[in-house]
Coordinates of C-alpha atoms and ligand atoms in Angstrom, one line a residue:
Chain J
M1 CA 4.4 -43.3 196.2
R2 CA 7.0 -41.6 194.4
S3 CA 9.5 -42.3 197.2
F4 CA 9.0 -45.9 196.2
G5 CA 12.6 -46.5 195.0
Y6 CA 13.8 -44.6 197.7
Y7 CA 12.5 -47.1 200.6
W8 CA 13.4 -49.8 198.9
K9 CA 17.4 -48.7 198.7
E10 CA 17.1 -47.2 202.1
G11 CA 15.3 -50.9 203.2
F12 CA 18.6 -52.5 201.7
R13 CA 20.6 -50.4 203.0
N14 CA 19.3 -51.1 206.9
I15 CA 19.8 -54.7 205.9
F16 CA 23.5 -54.4 204.7
K17 CA 24.3 -52.1 207.3
H18 CA 23.6 -54.8 210.1
G19 CA 24.4 -57.6 207.7
F20 CA 25.6 -59.7 211.0
M21 CA 22.2 -58.9 212.6
S22 CA 20.3 -60.1 209.7
I23 CA 21.7 -63.2 208.6
A24 CA 21.4 -64.2 212.6
A25 CA 17.6 -62.7 212.5
V26 CA 17.3 -64.9 208.9
L27 CA 18.4 -67.9 210.5
I28 CA 16.8 -68.0 213.7
M29 CA 13.6 -66.7 211.6
I30 CA 14.4 -69.9 209.2
A31 CA 14.6 -72.3 212.3
C32 CA 11.3 -71.1 213.6
L33 CA 9.7 -72.0 210.1
L34 CA 11.1 -75.1 209.9
L35 CA 10.6 -76.8 213.1
T36 CA 6.9 -75.0 212.9
G37 CA 6.3 -76.1 209.3
T38 CA 7.5 -79.4 210.1
V39 CA 5.4 -80.4 212.7
T40 CA 2.6 -78.9 211.1
L41 CA 3.1 -81.1 208.2
I42 CA 3.1 -84.3 210.2
A43 CA 0.2 -83.0 211.8
Y44 CA -1.3 -82.7 208.4
N45 CA 0.0 -86.1 207.4
I46 CA -1.7 -87.4 210.2
D47 CA -5.0 -85.8 209.5
L48 CA -4.8 -87.6 205.8
S49 CA -3.9 -90.7 206.8
I50 CA -7.0 -91.1 209.8
E51 CA -9.1 -89.4 207.0
E52 CA -8.0 -92.1 205.0
L53 CA -8.4 -94.7 207.0
Q54 CA -11.8 -93.9 208.3
Q55 CA -13.0 -93.3 204.5
S56 CA -12.3 -97.1 203.5
N57 CA -13.2 -98.1 207.2
E58 CA -14.1 -101.6 207.0
I59 CA -14.5 -104.3 209.0
V60 CA -14.0 -108.1 208.0
V61 CA -15.7 -110.6 210.1
F62 CA -14.7 -114.1 209.8
I63 CA -17.4 -116.8 210.4
D64 CA -17.1 -120.2 212.3
E65 CA -16.4 -123.4 210.1
S66 CA -18.5 -125.3 211.7
L67 CA -21.8 -123.5 210.1
T68 CA -22.5 -124.0 206.3
T69 CA -22.4 -121.2 203.4
R70 CA -26.1 -121.0 203.5
E71 CA -26.0 -120.8 207.4
A72 CA -23.3 -118.4 207.4
R73 CA -25.2 -116.2 204.8
A74 CA -28.3 -116.0 207.0
L75 CA -26.3 -114.3 210.0
G76 CA -26.2 -110.9 207.4
S77 CA -30.0 -109.8 209.1
E78 CA -28.9 -110.6 212.2
F79 CA -25.5 -107.7 211.1
N80 CA -28.4 -105.5 209.7
K81 CA -29.8 -104.9 212.8
I82 CA -26.6 -103.2 214.5
D83 CA -27.1 -99.4 213.9
N84 CA -23.4 -98.6 213.0
I85 CA -23.6 -100.4 210.3
A86 CA -23.9 -98.9 206.7
T87 CA -23.2 -101.9 204.4
V88 CA -23.3 -105.7 204.8
E89 CA -21.4 -107.5 202.1
F90 CA -21.1 -111.6 202.4
E91 CA -18.2 -113.3 200.9
D92 CA -18.6 -116.8 200.1
R93 CA -15.6 -119.0 200.8
D94 CA -15.6 -120.8 197.6
V95 CA -15.9 -117.6 195.6
A96 CA -13.6 -116.3 198.3
L97 CA -10.9 -119.1 197.0
E98 CA -11.5 -119.0 193.1
K99 CA -10.8 -115.1 193.4
Y100 CA -7.6 -116.1 195.2
R101 CA -6.8 -118.7 192.6
E102 CA -7.1 -115.5 190.2
E103 CA -4.7 -113.2 191.9
L104 CA -2.2 -115.7 192.4
G105 CA -2.1 -116.4 188.8
E106 CA 0.7 -119.0 187.4
D107 CA 1.4 -119.4 191.4
A108 CA -2.3 -121.0 191.6
V109 CA -0.6 -124.3 191.7
I110 CA -0.6 -124.3 195.2
L111 CA -4.0 -124.2 195.5
D112 CA -4.5 -127.2 192.8
N113 CA -5.2 -130.1 195.9
Y114 CA -8.2 -127.5 197.2
N115 CA -11.7 -127.3 195.9
S116 CA -14.9 -126.4 197.8
A117 CA -14.9 -129.6 199.8
N118 CA -11.5 -129.0 201.6
N119 CA -11.6 -125.3 200.9
P120 CA -9.1 -123.3 203.5
L121 CA -10.8 -120.2 203.3
R122 CA -13.8 -119.3 205.7
N123 CA -16.9 -117.5 204.6
S124 CA -16.9 -113.5 205.6
F125 CA -18.9 -110.5 205.7
I126 CA -17.2 -107.2 205.0
F127 CA -19.0 -104.2 206.9
T128 CA -18.5 -100.6 206.2
L129 CA -19.6 -98.4 209.5
K130 CA -22.0 -95.0 209.3
D131 CA -19.7 -93.6 212.3
P132 CA -16.0 -95.2 212.2
T133 CA -15.5 -93.5 215.6
L134 CA -18.0 -95.3 217.4
A135 CA -16.3 -98.6 215.8
E136 CA -15.1 -100.2 218.5
E137 CA -18.7 -100.5 220.3
T138 CA -20.0 -101.8 217.1
I139 CA -17.0 -104.3 216.9
K140 CA -18.3 -105.6 220.3
Q141 CA -21.7 -106.1 218.8
I142 CA -20.9 -108.0 215.9
D143 CA -18.7 -109.6 218.1
A144 CA -21.7 -111.1 220.1
V145 CA -23.6 -112.5 217.3
E146 CA -23.1 -116.4 217.4
G147 CA -21.3 -117.7 214.8
T148 CA -18.5 -114.8 214.2
D149 CA -15.2 -116.4 215.0
Y150 CA -12.3 -113.8 214.1
I151 CA -12.9 -109.9 213.7
R152 CA -10.5 -107.7 211.4
A153 CA -10.8 -103.7 211.6
D154 CA -8.2 -101.2 211.2
E155 CA -10.0 -99.5 214.2
D156 CA -6.8 -99.9 216.5
V157 CA -4.5 -98.1 214.2
I158 CA -6.9 -95.1 213.6
S159 CA -7.6 -94.9 217.3
K160 CA -3.9 -94.7 217.8
L161 CA -3.3 -92.2 214.9
I162 CA -6.0 -90.5 216.9
Q163 CA -4.1 -89.9 220.0
V164 CA -0.9 -89.3 218.0
Q165 CA -3.1 -86.5 216.0
R166 CA -4.1 -84.9 219.0
V167 CA -0.6 -84.5 220.8
F168 CA 0.8 -83.4 217.3
N169 CA -2.3 -80.8 217.0
I170 CA -1.2 -79.5 220.5
I171 CA 2.4 -79.1 219.6
A172 CA 1.8 -77.5 216.2
L173 CA -0.4 -74.7 217.6
A174 CA 1.7 -74.0 220.9
M175 CA 4.8 -74.0 218.3
V176 CA 3.0 -71.9 215.4
V177 CA 2.4 -69.1 218.6
G178 CA 5.9 -69.7 220.3
L179 CA 7.8 -69.5 217.2
A180 CA 5.4 -66.7 215.7
V181 CA 6.8 -64.9 218.9
I182 CA 10.2 -65.4 218.9
S183 CA 10.3 -64.6 215.0
I184 CA 8.5 -61.1 215.9
F185 CA 10.7 -60.2 218.7
I186 CA 13.6 -60.8 216.7
I187 CA 12.8 -58.9 213.8
A188 CA 11.7 -56.4 216.0
N189 CA 15.1 -56.0 217.4
T190 CA 16.9 -56.4 213.9
V191 CA 15.3 -53.0 213.1
K192 CA 15.3 -51.4 216.3
L193 CA 19.0 -51.7 215.6
A194 CA 18.5 -50.3 212.7
M195 CA 16.2 -47.3 214.1
F196 CA 18.6 -46.7 216.5
A197 CA 21.7 -46.6 214.3
R198 CA 19.4 -43.9 212.3
R199 CA 18.2 -41.7 215.1
E200 CA 19.9 -38.6 214.2
E201 CA 18.3 -38.9 210.5
I202 CA 15.3 -39.5 211.6
S203 CA 14.9 -36.6 214.1
I204 CA 16.5 -34.9 211.0
Q205 CA 13.8 -36.2 209.2
K206 CA 10.9 -35.1 211.7
M207 CA 12.3 -31.8 211.9
V208 CA 12.5 -30.7 208.1
G209 CA 8.6 -32.6 207.9
A210 CA 9.0 -35.8 207.1
T211 CA 5.3 -37.9 207.2
N212 CA 5.5 -40.5 209.6
W213 CA 5.0 -42.6 207.1
F214 CA 8.4 -41.5 205.0
I215 CA 9.9 -42.3 208.0
R216 CA 8.6 -46.0 208.8
W217 CA 8.6 -47.4 205.3
P218 CA 12.5 -48.2 205.0
F219 CA 11.9 -50.3 208.1
V220 CA 9.0 -52.1 207.0
I221 CA 10.5 -53.1 204.0
E222 CA 13.3 -53.9 205.9
G223 CA 11.5 -56.7 208.1
M224 CA 9.6 -57.7 205.0
V225 CA 12.4 -58.4 203.1
L226 CA 14.4 -60.2 206.2
G227 CA 10.7 -62.2 206.5
L228 CA 10.7 -63.0 202.9
L229 CA 14.1 -64.3 202.5
A230 CA 13.7 -66.4 205.9
G231 CA 10.3 -67.9 204.3
G232 CA 11.8 -68.6 200.8
L233 CA 14.9 -70.0 202.3
A234 CA 12.9 -71.9 205.1
F235 CA 10.7 -73.4 202.0
L236 CA 13.9 -74.7 200.0
A237 CA 15.2 -76.6 203.7
Q238 CA 11.8 -78.1 204.1
W239 CA 11.7 -79.0 200.5
G240 CA 14.8 -80.7 200.8
M241 CA 14.3 -82.6 204.4
Y242 CA 10.9 -83.8 203.8
S243 CA 11.5 -86.9 202.2
E244 CA 13.7 -87.8 204.5
L245 CA 11.4 -86.6 207.5
A246 CA 8.7 -88.7 205.4
N247 CA 11.0 -91.4 206.0
I248 CA 11.3 -91.2 209.5
A249 CA 7.6 -90.6 210.2
S250 CA 6.4 -93.7 208.5
G251 CA 8.9 -95.7 210.1
V252 CA 7.8 -94.5 213.6
I253 CA 4.1 -94.8 213.0
P254 CA 2.9 -97.9 210.7
Y255 CA 0.1 -97.5 208.2
F256 CA 1.2 -93.7 207.7
H257 CA 0.7 -92.7 204.4
I258 CA 2.8 -89.6 203.3
V259 CA 1.7 -86.8 200.4
P260 CA 4.3 -86.4 198.4
F261 CA 5.6 -82.6 198.6
D262 CA 5.1 -81.9 195.0
G263 CA 1.5 -81.7 196.1
L264 CA 2.2 -79.5 198.5
R265 CA 4.7 -77.3 197.2
W266 CA 3.1 -74.4 196.5
L267 CA 1.1 -73.9 199.6
V268 CA 3.8 -74.2 201.7
L269 CA 6.0 -71.4 199.6
G270 CA 2.7 -69.8 200.2
I271 CA 2.5 -70.1 203.5
Y272 CA 6.0 -69.4 204.3
L273 CA 6.3 -66.6 202.5
G274 CA 3.3 -65.3 204.1
A275 CA 4.6 -66.2 207.7
G276 CA 7.9 -64.6 206.5
V277 CA 5.7 -60.9 205.3
L278 CA 3.7 -61.4 208.3
F279 CA 6.1 -61.5 211.3
G280 CA 8.9 -59.1 209.5
I281 CA 6.0 -56.7 208.8
G282 CA 4.9 -57.4 212.4
G283 CA 8.4 -56.9 213.6
S284 CA 9.1 -53.6 212.2
V285 CA 5.8 -52.1 213.3
T286 CA 6.2 -53.3 217.2
S287 CA 9.7 -51.4 217.0
I288 CA 8.5 -48.7 214.8
R289 CA 5.7 -47.9 217.3
K290 CA 7.7 -48.2 220.4
F291 CA 10.6 -45.4 218.5
M292 CA 8.3 -43.4 216.8
N293 CA 6.7 -42.2 220.2
V294 CA 9.6 -41.3 222.0
Chain K
M1 CA 3.4 -15.6 210.0
I2 CA 3.7 -16.4 213.7
R3 CA 1.1 -15.1 215.9
M4 CA 1.2 -16.0 220.3
N5 CA -1.7 -14.9 222.1
D6 CA -1.7 -15.1 225.8
V7 CA 0.5 -18.3 225.5
T8 CA 1.4 -20.2 228.6
M9 CA 3.4 -23.8 228.6
V10 CA 3.7 -25.6 231.5
Y11 CA 6.0 -29.1 231.1
D12 CA 4.5 -32.7 232.7
N13 CA 6.5 -32.0 235.7
G14 CA 4.8 -28.3 236.8
T15 CA 7.5 -26.0 235.3
R16 CA 5.9 -23.1 233.9
A17 CA 8.3 -22.5 230.9
V18 CA 6.4 -19.6 229.4
N19 CA 3.7 -17.5 230.8
K20 CA 1.3 -15.5 229.1
A21 CA 3.6 -14.7 226.3
N22 CA 2.0 -12.7 223.1
L23 CA 4.5 -12.1 220.3
R24 CA 3.4 -11.3 216.9
V25 CA 5.8 -11.6 213.8
D26 CA 5.4 -10.2 210.2
E27 CA 6.5 -11.9 206.7
G28 CA 9.6 -10.4 205.9
E29 CA 10.7 -9.2 209.7
F30 CA 14.2 -10.1 211.4
V31 CA 13.9 -10.6 215.3
F32 CA 16.3 -11.8 218.0
L33 CA 14.4 -13.7 220.6
V34 CA 16.8 -12.9 223.9
G35 CA 16.7 -13.6 227.3
A36 CA 18.7 -15.3 230.1
S37 CA 19.5 -19.1 229.9
G38 CA 16.4 -21.2 231.3
S39 CA 13.7 -18.2 230.6
G40 CA 11.6 -19.8 228.0
K41 CA 13.1 -19.3 224.6
T42 CA 13.4 -22.8 223.1
T43 CA 10.5 -23.8 224.6
I44 CA 9.1 -20.7 222.4
I45 CA 10.7 -22.4 219.5
K46 CA 9.4 -25.5 220.6
L47 CA 6.0 -24.6 220.4
L48 CA 6.5 -22.9 216.9
T49 CA 7.8 -26.1 215.6
A50 CA 4.4 -28.3 216.9
E51 CA 7.4 -30.4 219.0
V52 CA 5.1 -29.1 222.1
R53 CA 1.7 -27.8 222.5
P54 CA 0.4 -24.6 224.5
T55 CA -1.2 -25.7 227.9
E56 CA -3.3 -22.0 227.5
G57 CA -3.4 -19.5 225.1
R58 CA -3.3 -19.9 221.1
V59 CA -0.3 -20.2 218.9
L60 CA -0.3 -19.4 215.2
V61 CA 2.5 -20.4 212.8
N62 CA 2.3 -19.7 209.0
N63 CA -2.0 -20.3 209.2
Y64 CA -1.3 -23.6 211.5
N65 CA -2.9 -23.4 215.2
V66 CA -0.3 -25.3 216.7
G67 CA -2.9 -26.4 219.8
E68 CA -5.3 -27.9 217.8
M69 CA -3.7 -29.2 214.7
K70 CA -3.7 -33.1 214.1
R71 CA -0.7 -35.1 214.7
R72 CA -0.6 -35.9 211.0
Q73 CA -0.8 -32.3 210.0
I74 CA 2.9 -31.7 212.0
P75 CA 4.8 -32.6 209.2
Y76 CA 3.2 -30.0 206.6
L77 CA 3.6 -27.5 209.1
R78 CA 7.3 -27.9 209.9
R79 CA 7.7 -27.9 206.1
T80 CA 6.8 -24.1 206.2
L81 CA 9.9 -23.4 208.4
G82 CA 13.3 -23.8 208.8
V83 CA 15.2 -24.6 211.5
V84 CA 19.1 -24.3 212.9
Y85 CA 20.2 -25.7 216.4
Q86 CA 23.3 -24.8 218.3
D87 CA 24.4 -28.2 217.6
F88 CA 24.0 -28.7 213.8
R89 CA 23.1 -31.3 213.8
L90 CA 24.4 -32.8 210.8
I91 CA 24.7 -36.3 209.5
K92 CA 28.1 -37.0 210.2
N93 CA 28.8 -39.9 207.5
K94 CA 26.6 -37.7 204.7
T95 CA 28.5 -35.2 202.4
V96 CA 27.5 -31.7 202.8
Y97 CA 25.6 -31.9 199.6
E98 CA 23.9 -35.4 200.8
N99 CA 23.0 -33.6 204.1
V100 CA 21.4 -30.5 202.2
A101 CA 19.7 -33.4 199.4
F102 CA 18.6 -35.5 202.3
A103 CA 15.9 -32.3 203.8
M104 CA 14.5 -32.3 200.1
R105 CA 14.6 -36.2 199.6
T106 CA 12.8 -36.4 203.1
I107 CA 9.4 -34.6 202.0
G108 CA 9.2 -36.2 198.4
A109 CA 11.3 -33.6 196.4
K110 CA 12.2 -35.3 193.0
S111 CA 15.6 -36.1 191.7
K112 CA 15.7 -33.2 189.3
A113 CA 14.3 -30.4 191.4
I114 CA 17.2 -31.6 194.1
K115 CA 19.9 -31.3 191.7
E116 CA 19.0 -28.2 190.7
R117 CA 18.0 -26.5 194.4
V118 CA 20.9 -27.8 196.3
P119 CA 23.8 -26.5 194.4
Y120 CA 22.1 -23.1 194.8
V121 CA 21.7 -22.8 198.5
L122 CA 25.2 -24.2 198.9
E123 CA 26.1 -21.3 196.9
L124 CA 24.1 -19.2 198.9
V125 CA 25.8 -19.9 202.1
G126 CA 29.1 -20.3 200.7
L127 CA 29.9 -23.6 200.7
A128 CA 29.8 -24.7 196.9
D129 CA 33.3 -25.7 196.9
K130 CA 32.8 -28.2 199.7
A131 CA 30.0 -29.8 198.5
Q132 CA 31.6 -33.2 198.9
I133 CA 33.3 -33.0 202.5
K134 CA 31.8 -34.5 205.1
P135 CA 31.0 -32.5 208.0
M136 CA 33.5 -33.8 210.2
N137 CA 35.8 -31.9 207.6
L138 CA 34.7 -28.7 208.6
S139 CA 35.0 -26.0 210.8
G140 CA 31.9 -25.3 213.4
G141 CA 31.1 -22.0 211.2
E142 CA 31.2 -24.0 208.1
Q143 CA 29.0 -27.1 209.6
Q144 CA 26.4 -24.2 211.0
R145 CA 26.3 -23.0 207.6
V146 CA 25.2 -26.5 206.1
A147 CA 22.3 -26.4 208.5
I148 CA 21.5 -23.2 207.4
A149 CA 21.6 -24.7 203.6
R150 CA 19.4 -27.6 204.7
A151 CA 17.0 -25.0 206.6
L152 CA 16.5 -23.3 203.6
V153 CA 16.7 -25.9 200.9
N154 CA 12.7 -26.5 200.9
N155 CA 12.0 -23.1 200.4
P156 CA 10.4 -22.2 204.1
R157 CA 8.9 -18.7 204.8
L158 CA 10.3 -18.3 208.2
I159 CA 13.5 -19.6 209.5
I160 CA 13.8 -20.4 213.2
A161 CA 17.4 -20.4 214.4
D162 CA 18.1 -21.6 218.6
E163 CA 21.6 -20.2 219.6
P164 CA 23.0 -20.9 216.1
T165 CA 26.3 -19.0 217.2
G166 CA 26.5 -21.0 220.5
N167 CA 29.4 -23.1 219.5
L168 CA 31.3 -20.3 217.1
D169 CA 33.8 -17.7 217.8
P170 CA 32.8 -14.2 217.7
A171 CA 34.0 -13.4 214.1
R172 CA 32.2 -16.9 213.2
S173 CA 28.8 -15.8 214.6
L174 CA 29.2 -12.5 213.3
E175 CA 29.8 -14.0 209.8
L176 CA 26.9 -15.9 210.5
M177 CA 24.4 -13.3 211.6
T178 CA 25.5 -11.5 208.5
L179 CA 24.4 -14.4 206.6
F180 CA 21.0 -15.1 207.9
E181 CA 20.5 -10.9 207.1
K182 CA 21.3 -11.5 204.0
I183 CA 18.8 -14.2 203.8
N184 CA 16.6 -12.1 205.4
E185 CA 16.9 -9.6 202.6
L186 CA 16.0 -12.3 199.8
G187 CA 12.5 -12.3 201.5
T188 CA 12.6 -15.3 204.3
T189 CA 11.1 -14.0 207.8
V190 CA 14.1 -14.7 210.3
L191 CA 13.7 -15.4 214.2
I192 CA 16.8 -16.0 215.8
V193 CA 17.3 -16.7 219.8
T194 CA 21.0 -15.8 221.1
H195 CA 21.7 -14.8 224.7
E196 CA 25.1 -12.9 223.1
K197 CA 24.4 -9.2 223.7
G198 CA 27.0 -8.2 221.7
L199 CA 26.4 -9.7 218.6
V200 CA 22.7 -8.4 218.9
D201 CA 24.3 -5.0 219.1
E202 CA 25.5 -5.3 215.8
F203 CA 22.7 -5.3 214.6
E204 CA 19.7 -2.9 214.4
K205 CA 16.9 -5.2 214.6
R206 CA 13.8 -6.2 216.8
V207 CA 14.9 -7.6 220.1
V208 CA 11.8 -9.3 221.7
M209 CA 13.3 -10.4 225.6
I210 CA 12.0 -13.1 227.6
D211 CA 12.0 -13.3 231.1
K212 CA 10.8 -16.1 233.0
G213 CA 8.8 -17.3 230.5
E214 CA 6.9 -14.0 229.8
V215 CA 7.8 -11.2 227.1
V216 CA 9.3 -8.1 229.0
S217 CA 10.5 -5.7 226.1
D218 CA 10.3 -5.6 222.4
Q219 CA 12.0 -3.0 220.8
T220 CA 13.8 -2.3 217.7
G221 CA 17.5 -0.9 217.8
G222 CA 19.8 -3.4 219.2
Y223 CA 20.8 -3.2 223.1
Y224 CA 18.9 -5.0 225.9
Q225 CA 19.5 -5.9 229.4
L226 CA 20.2 -9.2 231.2
Ligands
ADP301 N1 11.6 -31.1 228.8 C1 11.4 -30.4 229.7 N2 10.8 -30.7 231.0 C2 10.6 -29.9 231.9 N3 11.2 -29.0 232.4 C3 11.8 -28.2 231.3 C4 11.8 -29.1 230.1 N4 12.5 -28.6 229.2 C5 12.9 -27.2 229.5 N5 12.5 -27.1 230.8 C6 12.5 -26.0 231.9 O1 11.6 -24.9 230.9 C7 12.2 -23.6 231.5 C8 12.8 -22.8 230.2 O2 13.8 -23.5 229.5 P1 14.0 -23.4 227.9 O3 12.9 -23.3 227.1 O4 14.9 -24.6 227.2 O5 14.9 -22.4 228.6 P2 16.0 -21.3 227.7 O6 16.0 -22.0 226.2 O7 15.7 -20.0 227.5 O8 17.1 -21.7 228.0 C9 13.3 -24.0 232.4 O9 13.2 -24.3 233.5 C10 13.5 -25.6 232.0 O10 14.4 -26.1 233.1
MG302 MG1 17.7 -22.8 224.8

């Protein structure tokens, strides 16, 4: 590639010659990348939250106070019969009281008047599930066991999150497709403008025997540089926006665990630059193909 | 150099622009291609530069078979040709020097080669002192000489000119033809399309006459009838 320097010089000349169009294209692309990226990042966080909740998917069942601790413990065999329950763990109310005392530390004085005779806590079972998606069914089965009093599960949150996840996945997908098309279109138009401005030069180049690739490269580079620029700037903007958006998101959806941006930085940068280059080259190639065959 | 055997060229709309034409031009020749407007002269030039392909017959230019060559070979055929048009086709915002250098850079020439070659061809066409001027500040004759310098810069074996004097006054036209003659004497084959009878008569050259896409006469000595 002897003309490497030439291609870059000409590519940049195209960009600066139509500075306004180039800036507009970059801004529109940044907006597209940010919109898509933000929705995708939210969707990603929802996925993670769901996974996290599902992995620690515990169901706690409190046992009716009319049952003695021994009777309560005996219910374990009933629960073992339920298919979807992976592990069963009994928590003795007296043990629970001692644990609570320890947790409170100095504040444990408030429990000073309580002992095993007047223990305010109840016996409980802690279950983990084999298949969290069947949680609803399992809870019904647990509830049907005589002596269960109150069931606490994160299932409500999970099922809401799954609904939100579905919506977000659809939005994210639609956005990726729609905004990719817009990005490619805007780059294609910018490159088309540059090609049109240089149509005389191009026809002379063809006349004196330039190869098609020699003619194309500057325009491919133009599209690529615009795409890279948009990708890089969108990344910086995303970085700045992320924590703000995280706050909003966690306000809207409770139990939401937001991944810190630091952990995503290189991935986001890579994807933004990659998308920028891809759309940039895609756009210029679209234009070049139309233009060169005329 | 050029071999056209029973060449027919029919445009998409059915116009038969070239009809069973035969033409042979050898190394070092100077040939006028003459004929009335619409007789098919430009189409023959387009066949030689592979802008269009023959519908029938065989076109050989500098050992490239225009009818059968692959698209990606076309640039390499064109590098063996220098083409000059009536409307000069210069780049307005480039200087004379840049216009000529552009043709070299376009085929991947090294900067060093460009720096040596461009002043040489500008000298040859008599524009050494106008190198840094933009085309709009030149006369028509000078602009056409820039176009000739550009056609020459890649050292083609064959120069083809389609009505190069069409926009020039008679005195400039004569100067320009004299320049082509000089280029021919330096060893480049020259094919010039024109319908300026007076001009052709000034030079004792081979004259090929086209009418309705057919070669109707081919003789040396200038005079021809429209
Ligand atoms: N692109 C084209 N499509 C259809 N017909 C064309 C085209 N170019 C030229 N022709 C026709 O072909 C014939 C020869 O044209 P041309 O080669 O330009 O003649 P000349 O250069 O001798 O004036 C004319 O009848 C012209 O109208
Ligand atoms: Mg013509």
